[in-house]
Short mmCIF file of C-alpha atoms in Angstrom, two decimals:
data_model
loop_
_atom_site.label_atom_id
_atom_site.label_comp_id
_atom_site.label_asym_id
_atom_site.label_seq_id
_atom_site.Cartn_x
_atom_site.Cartn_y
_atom_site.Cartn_z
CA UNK A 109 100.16 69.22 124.03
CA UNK A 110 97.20 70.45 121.70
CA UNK A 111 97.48 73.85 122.58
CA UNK A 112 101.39 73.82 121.48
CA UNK A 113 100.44 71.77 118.17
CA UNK A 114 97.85 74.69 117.33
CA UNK A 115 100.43 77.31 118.19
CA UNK A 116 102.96 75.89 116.19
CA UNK A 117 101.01 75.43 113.37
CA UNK A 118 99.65 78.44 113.66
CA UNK A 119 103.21 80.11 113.51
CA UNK A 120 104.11 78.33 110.74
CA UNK A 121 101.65 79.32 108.92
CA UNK A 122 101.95 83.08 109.67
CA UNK A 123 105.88 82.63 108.74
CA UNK A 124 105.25 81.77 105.25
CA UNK A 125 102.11 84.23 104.79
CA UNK A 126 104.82 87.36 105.85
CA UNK A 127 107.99 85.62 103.91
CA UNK A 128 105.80 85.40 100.64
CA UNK A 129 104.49 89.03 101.06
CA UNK A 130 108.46 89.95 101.40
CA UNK A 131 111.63 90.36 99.94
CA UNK A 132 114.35 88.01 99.51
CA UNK A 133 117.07 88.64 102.75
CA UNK A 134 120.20 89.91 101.74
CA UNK A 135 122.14 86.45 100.84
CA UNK A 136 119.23 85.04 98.77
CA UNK A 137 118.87 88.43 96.62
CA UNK A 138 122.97 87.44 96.14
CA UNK A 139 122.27 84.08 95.39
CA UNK A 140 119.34 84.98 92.72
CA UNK A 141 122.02 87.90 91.17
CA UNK A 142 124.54 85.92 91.09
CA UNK A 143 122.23 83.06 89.09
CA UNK A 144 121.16 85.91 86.87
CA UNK A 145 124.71 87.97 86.55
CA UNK A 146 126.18 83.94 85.35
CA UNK A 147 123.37 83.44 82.79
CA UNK A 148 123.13 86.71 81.23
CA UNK A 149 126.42 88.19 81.60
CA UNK A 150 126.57 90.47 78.41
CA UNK A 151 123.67 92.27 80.08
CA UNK A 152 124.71 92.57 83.29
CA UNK A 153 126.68 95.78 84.41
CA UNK A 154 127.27 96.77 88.15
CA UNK A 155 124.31 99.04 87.81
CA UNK A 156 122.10 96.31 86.67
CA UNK A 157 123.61 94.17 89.87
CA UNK A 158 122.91 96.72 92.18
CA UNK A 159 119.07 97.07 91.02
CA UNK A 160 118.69 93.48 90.88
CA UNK A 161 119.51 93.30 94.52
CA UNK A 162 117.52 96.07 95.83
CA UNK A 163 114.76 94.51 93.66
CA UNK A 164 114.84 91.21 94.67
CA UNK A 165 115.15 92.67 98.61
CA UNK A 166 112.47 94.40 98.08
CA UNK A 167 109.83 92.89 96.18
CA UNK A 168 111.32 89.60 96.10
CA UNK A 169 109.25 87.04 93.64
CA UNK A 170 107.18 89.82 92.68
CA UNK A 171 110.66 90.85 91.15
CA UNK A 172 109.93 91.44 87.58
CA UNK A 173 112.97 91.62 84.78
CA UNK A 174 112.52 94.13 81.63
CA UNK A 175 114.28 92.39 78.49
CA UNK A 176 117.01 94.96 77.77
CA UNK A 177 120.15 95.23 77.38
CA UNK A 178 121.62 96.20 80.21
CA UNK A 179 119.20 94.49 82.82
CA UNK A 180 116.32 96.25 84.58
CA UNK A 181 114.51 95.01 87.51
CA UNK A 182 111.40 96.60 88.73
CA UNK A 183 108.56 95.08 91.48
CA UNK A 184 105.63 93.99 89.47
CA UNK A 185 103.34 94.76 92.41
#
């Protein structure tokens, strides 16, 4: 019973170590576009979409957005 407590804990804790090193998977890149797409709309072309999902994907939090007009998202790491 210990041994499977300490594995489990274990894997949990090498889960979110890898999923914060990560990218976002593909429906919570779409979820965070979609966020960003409805709140600054007059910014955001189908180019900017695109690189906000490959961004977010990619780098995920370390996602970083440049303040222009259209979008641009770039990994800050």
């Amino acid at each position: 019973m210990r041994r499977a407590l300490q594995t489990f804990v274990l894997s949990s804790f090498l889960g979110l170590v890898l999923a914060a090193c990560g990218g976002y998977s593909d429906e919570q890149a779409q979820t965070k576009c979609d966020l960003e797409r409805t709140s600054k709309a007059a910014c955001m072309n189908d180019a900017a979409y695109q690189q906000c999902l490959s961004c977010f994907e990619e780098c995920g939090d370390g996602c970083a957005i440049a303040e222009s007009c259209p979008l641009q998202y770039i990994c800050s790491e």
